[in-house]
Amino acid sequence: MAHIQHPRDASSSVHALLRRIVAIEPGEALAAMGSFATFALVLGGYYLIRPVRENFSAEATSDQRQLWFLLVFLVMLAAVPAFGWLVARFSRAWILPALYAAFVAIMLGFWIALRAGAGPELSGAFFVFGSVFNLFVVSLFWILMSDLYDSAQAKRLYGFIAAGGTTGAVLGPILASGLVPIVGQENLLLVAGLALLAAAALSVWLRRRVLPATLAKNNVAEAPPTLRSLVSGAERVVRDPYLLRIALYVLIANLLSTFFYLEQSRLAGATILDATERVQFFAERDLITSVLTVLVQVALTGRIMSRLGIGAAASVLPALTLAGLALYAAMPELHVVAGIMVAERVAAFALSNPATKVLYTAVGVDERYKAQNFIDTVVYRGGDALSGAVFNGLTKAMGWPLAAVAVASIPLAGAWLWMASGFDKALRQRQENAR
């Protein structure tokens, strides 16, 4: 196994400090710190533009939001295979900085257009861009990490590097909330662009100063999905009850969480009339979510999964959604919906996502790669698009009040909870069949 050699660390004290929090070996301190900082900049940049995207969603009509979700799904279907094709055919040394620079150029274009005055089409275009942006910048970052570190190093360092992303997810909303009253929402795009350019520059430095001439042979991350792998993944999910169960869990999660997202957008647009205040509101919700997620990940995730099982961890999100639907039906207010959204996102990030990742460990490598890519892209974004169509159809075409939609969704949430509670049994059966 190839093991990369790093330049001499700038200070032995930095290495000594890092050894207190991560199992770092001599010569790895600069690489680890650079990787941590790069991921912090990537996610910090995303969380700077996310409240702007949410503000546009709050200003839109329900028909516009439904169309935007559909466009996100269609753009993602086209962009994911194209992304895989690019990464497979061009040098990884330059594809990350080149694509990051392209994203910055797009943000600069949006900044110019927003300064001239945003219309519905521009708002929709930015919503689609913001929704797709995160998928690619994060994927590119982990492709870089797979080139820098071999498997043994990844096991020791990836937790620390991932904490860099969490740091960015906390600092991004703080900056957005503090800066937007001073500079305005459109100028947050410039700050996010600077963060992404800094991440691109760090990626170049990491490759030139850290990566040897020969890349690590045992890359940790799989290649990006292609159209062929997505189609193959769809076939495997449909034919395999175990994978189909995971896909249905993800689909229902997005279907019901998008209901709360759409309602939060509607209520925020009707309740908070000033655009700057709305951006601050969404940034504060993101900050609360990020902080609570870290606390749950550190204090509860491991304990729940090891002592109570995967099913218990996966059941928290549907249980919260079930309670949230009943609470919303009784009190359809902005802060109630916002509280439900925060609780759902914390449960998703800290419990549901790790639980589903464990479920994939009982699946073969090739099967896991193709099925997981299909579920994480097509099923995930498909749930968003389907949710908008279903809830708009119920409220507009059939004239249902939103409280009735919430009550009617409770049985689906109950079925989702029952499905999640059986994950431990399904995992054991899958492992026994594989022996």
C-alpha angles and dihedrals in degrees: 000000000000115000117196120233117223130204119259111284116254092234135013088214090064089053091048092050093049092050088064092064106024137030094250124166129213112287096023102088099090093045093049093047092046092050091047091051093046093054091045089055093046096052093035088057091049093050090050092061097035095080089051089054090048090051091055089049090052091052093050129089121247090254091053092049091050090051091047093053090050091050091050089054093048094045090048091051090055098037101048096061090041089053091051090050092052095049092047094052107034134059113276089214091074106020094080097051090040094053093041088052089049090053090050090051089052091050089050089053090051090048091055091047093047091051087055092051130283120248128187092268092052092046090051093048091052092047090054092045093049092048094051097036097075094053094059103038091052093045091051091050093054091046086057090049091051088057094047101047135043123218096271092050092045092056090054101038109030093080091055092044091049088054086063088063090049089051090054091047089057099041095044096064091042090055093043093051093046098042103042096074089050105040104017129243097280092059090057084075090062092051090048090048091053090051091051093047089051089051090051091050091049090050090055091048092049092054096044099042102029109027117078124223090266115057121229106276096213101063113192101206122065121237118271116273121269129202090259093052092048092052091046089048091052091053092050093049094050093048098043117069091200094055091039089057091054091047092051090049091054093043095052090044091058094039093057099034090053089057089062091042092054092046092048089052092049095047093044090052092049097041106036107050099178115081094213092053090049091053089050091048093054093043090053091050089051091050093050090048094050095048094047091046091056091048093050092045092052100039107028117014097077094041094050094046095045099041104029101026140237092292092059092050092047091046096060094076097050090043091053091046091050091052091042093055091053092046093048092050088057098039114021095184131138098244091046091053091043090052091050090049092052092048092048094049093048091050091047096049098038103034118008097047094049090045094054091046088057090052090059091059089077091059126084118261097250093042092047094050095051099038094044093050090051093048095043094051116021099029094040097050091034088062090057093051093044092049094056092049095047098047094042089050093051095046100038109025095036099028097232117163113238092246089058090050089053093050092046089052093057095084090052090051089049091053089048090053091049090050092051093048089061096056095099092055092046091050093050092049091049092050092048092050090051093057 
